[in-house]
Amino acid sequence: MENTINTSPAQTEKKKKILSCIQPSGIPTLGNYLGALKNWKLLSDEFDSAFAVADLHAITVRQDPQKLRKQIMEVLALLLAIGLDPDKSIIFIQSHVPAHSQLAWILNCYTQFGEMSRMTQFKDKSQSHADNVNVGLFAYPVLMAADILLYQADLVPVGADQKQHLEIARDIANRFNSIYGNTFTVPDPYIGKNGARVMSLQDPTKKMSKSDPNPKGFVSVFDAPETIMKKIKSAVTDSEGGVYYGEGKDGINNLMGIYSCCTGLSMDEIARDFEGKGYGDFKAAVGEAVVEELRPVRERYEQLIKDQAYLKQVAAKGAENASRIANRTLNKAMKKCGFVLP
Ligand code: AQP
């Protein structure tokens, strides 16, 4: 089937607005999928939605330019592969809308050094990238605030790991509004019930991340079924042996969470189904559930990534529609600050 695109604007006026972004900093993981992407498709049916490939965020850690270019298009294709419809949602590449960088600069001047210093992701990333603790890494949440506030988003679907950044976006919006009068919608987080935090398969006390240097720690959404089975089978668990949710069982808790997201079963139902069975049986079931969960996404992705002309068309239409909304908010904020608009 040939990919086609409708060229009329995607948004209607009345529904609540949501915006969410994903960084093209690697191949997205099962964590990104269960914690965020899977919800996005459902939310796009209900809300006026915008989804961005957050390429400006990705350069807060050093990227290989050739790889980054490829990953940006891969993540764009993934957004379509999960079922997002460019005729219904605005799907765009962040750097194609300059208003993001412009508003981020303005918001930097309304954000305190102290509040940014408390961000746990900055603390974590400055440890794991100790040779490149750049100002962009520090100011990342301000750019994220600009992303959200430009679209006057009511809700932001995020994994639990991003909750702190969303709180900063709310604080910045409230601060700006209290100085200049109502300018930005103050956004609420939308955190899905399941899959809010998928942990590394090799260190289940750390979240699963696409930039983890150890590929055994994450399942990528494009991994082949055999690779998925192998990674889940080698997931770190404990020596105790029972499949139930409990303290000190981070590895099993994580696998149960993943299995629950893929099958819809509750923790109690999973524990009952695997009573008397060993971790080997459980891991095989989790692996199969993950393979089936990701299969349609991977198959659709494989078709889409071949159609670069279509992907570019989607990005161009997305940038045009996103810019229209973003520029309106940017101009409003600039006027309030006292800038002379061109
Ligand atoms: N492990 C996770 N569990 C649940 N949700 C997750 N998300 C990320 N990791 C998990 C959610 O995925 C969305 C997109 O994330 P992102 O790519 O914008 O940024 P991130 O949180 O920094 O993701 P990664 O995979 O950890 O990337 P790197 O390794 O580059 O830092 C977000 O909604 C996020 O909450």
Short mmCIF file of C-alpha atoms and ligand atoms in Angstrom, two decimals:
data_model
loop_
_atom_site.label_atom_id
_atom_site.label_comp_id
_atom_site.label_asym_id
_atom_site.label_seq_id
_atom_site.Cartn_x
_atom_site.Cartn_y
_atom_site.Cartn_z
CA MET A 1 0.00 0.00 0.00
CA GLU A 2 1.35 3.44 -0.91
CA ASN A 3 1.77 5.93 1.94
CA THR A 4 -0.21 9.14 1.44
CA ILE A 5 -0.73 12.30 3.42
CA ASN A 6 -3.57 14.79 3.72
CA THR A 7 -2.28 18.37 3.46
CA SER A 8 -5.01 20.13 5.49
CA PRO A 9 -4.27 21.28 9.11
CA ALA A 10 -4.68 18.51 11.68
CA GLN A 11 -6.10 20.27 14.73
CA THR A 12 -9.64 20.99 15.88
CA GLU A 13 -10.37 23.72 18.42
CA LYS A 14 -12.24 22.13 21.35
CA LYS A 15 -10.44 19.06 22.60
CA LYS A 16 -7.78 19.20 25.34
CA LYS A 17 -4.25 19.42 24.02
CA ILE A 18 -1.43 17.02 24.66
CA LEU A 19 2.20 17.13 23.62
CA SER A 20 4.91 14.54 24.05
CA CYS A 21 8.44 14.13 22.74
CA ILE A 22 11.00 11.40 22.33
CA GLN A 23 14.73 11.87 21.88
CA PRO A 24 16.45 10.26 18.89
CA SER A 25 19.41 9.48 21.15
CA GLY A 26 19.43 5.80 20.19
CA ILE A 27 16.96 3.14 19.17
CA PRO A 28 13.90 3.44 21.41
CA THR A 29 13.50 0.74 24.03
CA LEU A 30 10.72 -1.35 25.44
CA GLY A 31 10.75 1.22 28.29
CA ASN A 32 10.02 4.08 25.89
CA TYR A 33 7.34 1.95 24.27
CA LEU A 34 5.50 0.70 27.37
CA GLY A 35 6.06 3.88 29.40
CA ALA A 36 5.16 6.35 26.67
CA LEU A 37 4.59 5.39 23.04
CA LYS A 38 1.89 2.80 23.66
CA ASN A 39 -0.18 5.40 25.52
CA TRP A 40 0.38 8.01 22.82
CA LYS A 41 -1.64 6.11 20.24
CA LEU A 42 -4.60 5.81 22.65
CA LEU A 43 -4.33 9.47 23.66
CA SER A 44 -4.15 10.66 20.06
CA ASP A 45 -7.68 9.30 19.56
CA GLU A 46 -8.99 11.38 22.43
CA PHE A 47 -7.03 14.65 22.37
CA ASP A 48 -5.65 17.30 20.05
CA SER A 49 -2.16 15.94 19.95
CA ALA A 50 1.35 16.90 18.93
CA PHE A 51 4.33 14.54 19.04
CA ALA A 52 7.91 15.54 18.41
CA VAL A 53 11.23 13.91 17.70
CA ALA A 54 13.28 15.86 20.25
CA ASP A 55 16.53 16.16 18.33
CA LEU A 56 17.64 19.35 20.11
CA HIS A 57 17.50 17.46 23.39
CA ALA A 58 19.57 14.62 21.97
CA ILE A 59 22.72 16.76 21.56
CA THR A 60 22.95 17.38 25.29
CA VAL A 61 25.12 14.25 25.13
CA ARG A 62 27.63 13.89 22.31
CA GLN A 63 26.10 12.31 19.19
CA ASP A 64 27.74 11.05 16.04
CA PRO A 65 26.23 13.35 13.32
CA GLN A 66 25.66 10.58 10.78
CA LYS A 67 24.05 8.32 13.35
CA LEU A 68 21.92 11.15 14.70
CA ARG A 69 20.57 11.96 11.22
CA LYS A 70 19.61 8.30 10.77
CA GLN A 71 18.07 8.02 14.24
CA ILE A 72 15.91 11.13 13.72
CA MET A 73 14.27 9.52 10.69
CA GLU A 74 14.02 6.15 12.49
CA VAL A 75 12.19 7.70 15.42
CA LEU A 76 9.91 9.62 13.06
CA ALA A 77 9.08 6.34 11.30
CA LEU A 78 8.50 4.72 14.69
CA LEU A 79 5.92 7.36 15.62
CA LEU A 80 3.97 6.37 12.52
CA ALA A 81 4.59 2.67 13.11
CA ILE A 82 2.92 2.79 16.53
CA GLY A 83 -0.19 4.01 14.74
CA LEU A 84 -0.03 7.79 15.06
CA ASP A 85 -1.83 9.37 12.13
CA PRO A 86 -0.25 12.53 10.62
CA ASP A 87 -3.71 13.61 9.45
CA LYS A 88 -4.94 13.60 13.07
CA SER A 89 -1.86 14.49 15.13
CA ILE A 90 0.91 16.99 14.53
CA ILE A 91 4.06 14.90 14.11
CA PHE A 92 7.23 16.93 13.76
CA ILE A 93 10.96 17.23 14.26
CA GLN A 94 11.75 19.70 17.05
CA SER A 95 14.62 21.50 15.30
CA HIS A 96 12.33 22.25 12.33
CA VAL A 97 10.42 24.66 14.58
CA PRO A 98 12.89 27.39 15.67
CA ALA A 99 10.39 28.74 18.22
CA HIS A 100 11.51 25.94 20.59
CA SER A 101 15.03 27.33 20.89
CA GLN A 102 13.77 30.91 21.00
CA LEU A 103 11.29 30.35 23.81
CA ALA A 104 13.82 28.20 25.69
CA TRP A 105 16.21 31.18 25.82
CA ILE A 106 13.49 33.45 27.19
CA LEU A 107 12.45 30.85 29.77
CA ASN A 108 16.09 30.38 30.84
CA CYS A 109 15.84 33.93 32.14
CA TYR A 110 12.82 32.98 34.26
CA THR A 111 14.38 29.86 35.77
CA GLN A 112 16.57 29.77 38.84
CA PHE A 113 19.94 28.06 38.95
CA GLY A 114 19.02 26.54 42.33
CA GLU A 115 15.85 24.83 41.13
CA MET A 116 17.65 23.37 38.11
CA SER A 117 20.45 22.04 40.31
CA ARG A 118 17.95 19.74 42.01
CA MET A 119 17.06 17.82 38.85
CA THR A 120 17.92 14.15 39.35
CA GLN A 121 18.34 13.44 35.64
CA PHE A 122 21.03 16.15 35.45
CA LYS A 123 22.79 14.62 38.44
CA ASP A 124 22.62 11.12 36.89
CA LYS A 125 23.65 12.21 33.40
CA SER A 126 26.47 14.43 34.60
CA GLN A 127 27.87 11.36 36.35
CA SER A 128 27.52 9.09 33.34
CA HIS A 129 28.91 11.80 30.97
CA ALA A 130 31.46 13.30 33.33
CA ASP A 131 33.65 14.44 30.44
CA ASN A 132 30.86 16.56 28.93
CA VAL A 133 28.77 18.26 31.62
CA ASN A 134 27.57 21.00 29.28
CA VAL A 135 25.18 23.88 29.90
CA GLY A 136 22.64 22.29 27.54
CA LEU A 137 22.46 19.21 29.76
CA PHE A 138 21.82 21.48 32.73
CA ALA A 139 19.20 23.56 30.87
CA TYR A 140 17.46 20.53 29.31
CA PRO A 141 14.29 20.93 31.46
CA VAL A 142 13.90 24.54 30.31
CA LEU A 143 13.90 23.46 26.66
CA MET A 144 11.38 20.79 27.64
CA ALA A 145 9.25 23.49 29.29
CA ALA A 146 9.42 25.52 26.06
CA ASP A 147 8.34 22.44 24.05
CA ILE A 148 5.28 22.00 26.22
CA LEU A 149 4.29 25.61 26.79
CA LEU A 150 4.51 26.58 23.11
CA TYR A 151 1.61 24.24 22.36
CA GLN A 152 -0.43 25.35 25.39
CA ALA A 153 -0.62 21.66 26.29
CA ASP A 154 -3.12 20.70 29.01
CA LEU A 155 -1.60 17.25 29.48
CA VAL A 156 1.84 15.80 28.94
CA PRO A 157 2.10 12.02 28.73
CA VAL A 158 5.45 11.12 30.32
CA GLY A 159 7.11 8.22 32.06
CA ALA A 160 7.48 8.60 35.85
CA ASP A 161 11.16 9.50 35.24
CA GLN A 162 10.11 12.79 33.61
CA LYS A 163 7.71 13.91 36.35
CA GLN A 164 10.27 16.21 37.97
CA HIS A 165 10.87 17.99 34.65
CA LEU A 166 7.17 18.49 34.18
CA GLU A 167 6.95 20.08 37.62
CA ILE A 168 9.62 22.59 36.55
CA ALA A 169 7.59 23.37 33.41
CA ARG A 170 4.60 24.07 35.63
CA ASP A 171 6.67 26.27 37.97
CA ILE A 172 8.07 28.26 35.03
CA ALA A 173 4.60 28.70 33.49
CA ASN A 174 3.13 29.85 36.82
CA ARG A 175 6.02 32.25 37.39
CA PHE A 176 5.74 33.81 33.93
CA ASN A 177 1.93 34.04 34.20
CA SER A 178 2.14 35.68 37.61
CA ILE A 179 4.53 38.37 36.32
CA TYR A 180 2.86 39.08 32.96
CA GLY A 181 -0.69 37.73 33.21
CA ASN A 182 -2.05 34.61 31.62
CA THR A 183 0.34 33.53 28.86
CA PHE A 184 0.87 29.78 29.15
CA THR A 185 -1.46 26.89 29.99
CA VAL A 186 -0.12 25.17 33.11
CA PRO A 187 0.29 21.51 32.06
CA ASP A 188 -0.58 18.39 34.06
CA PRO A 189 1.37 15.15 33.78
CA TYR A 190 -0.36 12.14 32.30
CA ILE A 191 1.29 8.98 33.58
CA GLY A 192 -0.15 5.69 32.36
CA LYS A 193 -1.06 3.14 35.05
CA ASN A 194 1.21 0.42 33.70
CA GLY A 195 4.74 0.57 32.41
CA ALA A 196 5.37 3.88 34.11
CA ARG A 197 8.92 2.77 34.80
CA VAL A 198 10.58 -0.13 33.03
CA MET A 199 13.94 -1.00 34.55
CA SER A 200 17.22 -2.20 33.04
CA LEU A 201 17.38 -5.96 32.50
CA GLN A 202 20.93 -6.02 33.83
CA ASP A 203 20.54 -3.60 36.73
CA PRO A 204 16.87 -3.49 37.72
CA THR A 205 17.50 -0.62 40.13
CA LYS A 206 18.18 1.67 37.13
CA LYS A 207 15.67 2.61 34.44
CA MET A 208 15.90 1.01 31.03
CA SER A 209 17.56 3.57 28.71
CA LYS A 210 18.25 3.60 24.99
CA SER A 211 21.70 5.07 25.57
CA ASP A 212 22.75 2.31 28.00
CA PRO A 213 26.20 1.24 26.78
CA ASN A 214 25.32 -2.37 27.68
CA PRO A 215 22.81 -3.59 25.01
CA LYS A 216 21.82 -6.50 27.27
CA GLY A 217 20.24 -3.95 29.62
CA PHE A 218 17.47 -2.99 27.20
CA VAL A 219 15.19 -4.48 24.58
CA SER A 220 15.05 -2.21 21.56
CA VAL A 221 11.72 -1.92 19.76
CA PHE A 222 13.42 -3.11 16.57
CA ASP A 223 15.18 -6.16 18.09
CA ALA A 224 14.55 -9.45 16.29
CA PRO A 225 12.45 -12.03 18.21
CA GLU A 226 15.52 -14.23 18.92
CA THR A 227 17.38 -11.22 20.38
CA ILE A 228 14.42 -10.30 22.57
CA MET A 229 14.16 -13.87 23.89
CA LYS A 230 17.89 -13.96 24.61
CA LYS A 231 17.91 -10.61 26.44
CA ILE A 232 14.90 -11.46 28.59
CA LYS A 233 16.32 -14.90 29.40
CA SER A 234 19.56 -13.30 30.58
CA ALA A 235 17.76 -10.68 32.72
CA VAL A 236 19.14 -10.39 36.24
CA THR A 237 16.78 -11.85 38.85
CA ASP A 238 17.39 -13.29 42.34
CA SER A 239 18.24 -16.67 43.79
CA GLU A 240 14.98 -17.09 45.66
CA GLY A 241 12.98 -18.63 42.82
CA GLY A 242 9.30 -17.63 43.26
CA VAL A 243 7.36 -15.51 40.75
CA TYR A 244 5.64 -12.91 42.93
CA TYR A 245 5.94 -9.17 43.44
CA GLY A 246 7.95 -8.26 46.52
CA GLU A 247 10.72 -6.36 48.24
CA GLY A 248 14.26 -7.26 47.19
CA LYS A 249 12.94 -8.79 43.96
CA ASP A 250 13.66 -5.86 41.62
CA GLY A 251 14.44 -8.07 38.62
CA ILE A 252 11.27 -10.18 38.94
CA ASN A 253 9.15 -7.12 39.79
CA ASN A 254 10.39 -5.53 36.57
CA LEU A 255 9.68 -8.61 34.46
CA MET A 256 6.23 -8.90 36.04
CA GLY A 257 5.58 -5.23 35.21
CA ILE A 258 6.61 -5.81 31.60
CA TYR A 259 4.50 -8.97 31.37
CA SER A 260 1.53 -7.18 32.90
CA CYS A 261 1.78 -4.35 30.33
CA CYS A 262 1.93 -6.81 27.45
CA THR A 263 -0.83 -9.18 28.61
CA GLY A 264 -3.10 -6.96 30.70
CA LEU A 265 -2.81 -9.43 33.62
CA SER A 266 -2.52 -8.08 37.18
CA MET A 267 0.45 -8.92 39.42
CA ASP A 268 -1.76 -11.32 41.44
CA GLU A 269 -2.94 -13.10 38.32
CA ILE A 270 0.65 -13.46 37.11
CA ALA A 271 1.79 -14.82 40.49
CA ARG A 272 -1.10 -17.32 40.45
CA ASP A 273 -0.39 -18.44 36.86
CA PHE A 274 3.29 -19.07 37.65
CA GLU A 275 2.89 -20.60 41.11
CA GLY A 276 5.24 -23.60 41.41
CA LYS A 277 7.03 -22.70 38.17
CA GLY A 278 10.63 -21.53 37.90
CA TYR A 279 12.16 -18.36 36.50
CA GLY A 280 13.05 -20.17 33.25
CA ASP A 281 9.37 -20.72 32.41
CA PHE A 282 8.45 -17.22 33.46
CA LYS A 283 11.20 -15.57 31.43
CA ALA A 284 10.19 -17.57 28.34
CA ALA A 285 6.59 -16.34 28.75
CA VAL A 286 7.73 -12.74 29.22
CA GLY A 287 9.97 -12.99 26.15
CA GLU A 288 7.14 -14.33 24.00
CA ALA A 289 4.73 -11.66 25.23
CA VAL A 290 7.25 -8.92 24.39
CA VAL A 291 7.93 -10.41 20.95
CA GLU A 292 4.20 -10.40 20.16
CA GLU A 293 3.72 -6.91 21.58
CA LEU A 294 6.46 -5.44 19.39
CA ARG A 295 5.93 -7.54 16.25
CA PRO A 296 3.31 -5.31 14.53
CA VAL A 297 5.30 -2.17 15.37
CA ARG A 298 8.49 -3.61 13.89
CA GLU A 299 6.74 -4.87 10.77
CA ARG A 300 5.09 -1.53 10.05
CA TYR A 301 8.34 0.29 10.83
CA GLU A 302 10.25 -1.83 8.32
CA GLN A 303 7.89 -0.68 5.55
CA LEU A 304 7.91 2.97 6.59
CA ILE A 305 11.65 3.43 6.95
CA LYS A 306 12.08 2.51 3.28
CA ASP A 307 9.80 5.39 2.23
CA GLN A 308 12.03 8.36 3.05
CA ALA A 309 10.10 10.66 0.68
CA TYR A 310 6.91 10.02 2.65
CA LEU A 311 8.70 10.57 5.98
CA LYS A 312 10.03 13.91 4.75
CA GLN A 313 6.54 14.89 3.64
CA VAL A 314 5.18 14.04 7.11
CA ALA A 315 7.97 16.08 8.74
CA ALA A 316 7.32 19.09 6.46
CA LYS A 317 3.60 19.11 7.11
CA GLY A 318 4.23 18.62 10.85
CA ALA A 319 6.70 21.52 10.96
CA GLU A 320 4.25 23.81 9.20
CA ASN A 321 1.37 23.00 11.54
CA ALA A 322 3.55 23.03 14.65
CA SER A 323 5.13 26.37 13.70
CA ARG A 324 1.75 28.01 13.30
CA ILE A 325 0.82 27.21 16.92
CA ALA A 326 4.30 27.66 18.38
CA ASN A 327 4.88 31.06 16.77
CA ARG A 328 1.59 32.34 18.09
CA THR A 329 2.65 31.52 21.67
CA LEU A 330 6.22 32.74 21.14
CA ASN A 331 4.99 36.13 19.88
CA LYS A 332 2.64 36.43 22.83
CA ALA A 333 5.45 35.71 25.30
CA MET A 334 7.87 38.06 23.51
CA LYS A 335 5.36 40.92 23.55
CA LYS A 336 4.76 40.43 27.26
CA CYS A 337 8.51 40.61 27.96
CA GLY A 338 8.78 43.88 26.03
CA PHE A 339 10.39 42.77 22.77
CA VAL A 340 9.59 44.71 19.60
CA LEU A 341 8.22 42.16 17.14
CA PRO A 342 9.50 42.41 13.55
N1 AQP B 1 12.56 2.98 31.29
C1 AQP B 1 11.48 3.69 31.00
N2 AQP B 1 10.28 3.33 31.48
C2 AQP B 1 9.17 4.03 31.19
N3 AQP B 1 9.15 5.13 30.41
C3 AQP B 1 10.34 5.54 29.91
N4 AQP B 1 10.67 6.57 29.12
C4 AQP B 1 11.99 6.54 28.90
N5 AQP B 1 12.56 5.49 29.52
C5 AQP B 1 11.56 4.85 30.17
C6 AQP B 1 9.71 7.55 28.60
O1 AQP B 1 9.86 7.58 27.18
C7 AQP B 1 9.55 8.89 26.72
C8 AQP B 1 10.61 9.33 25.75
O2 AQP B 1 11.83 9.42 26.44
P1 AQP B 1 13.03 10.26 25.89
O3 AQP B 1 13.66 9.54 24.81
O4 AQP B 1 12.56 11.61 25.53
O5 AQP B 1 13.98 10.51 27.13
P2 AQP B 1 14.54 9.60 28.25
O6 AQP B 1 13.55 9.50 29.37
O7 AQP B 1 15.89 10.17 28.63
O8 AQP B 1 14.69 8.17 27.57
P3 AQP B 1 15.92 7.21 27.58
O9 AQP B 1 15.53 5.97 26.84
O10 AQP B 1 16.46 7.03 28.96
O11 AQP B 1 16.94 8.02 26.66
P4 AQP B 1 18.43 8.38 26.95
O12 AQP B 1 19.13 7.06 27.21
O13 AQP B 1 18.92 9.04 25.72
O14 AQP B 1 18.45 9.28 28.13
C9 AQP B 1 9.47 9.79 27.93
O15 AQP B 1 8.10 10.08 28.19
C10 AQP B 1 10.06 8.96 29.04
O16 AQP B 1 9.46 9.25 30.28
#
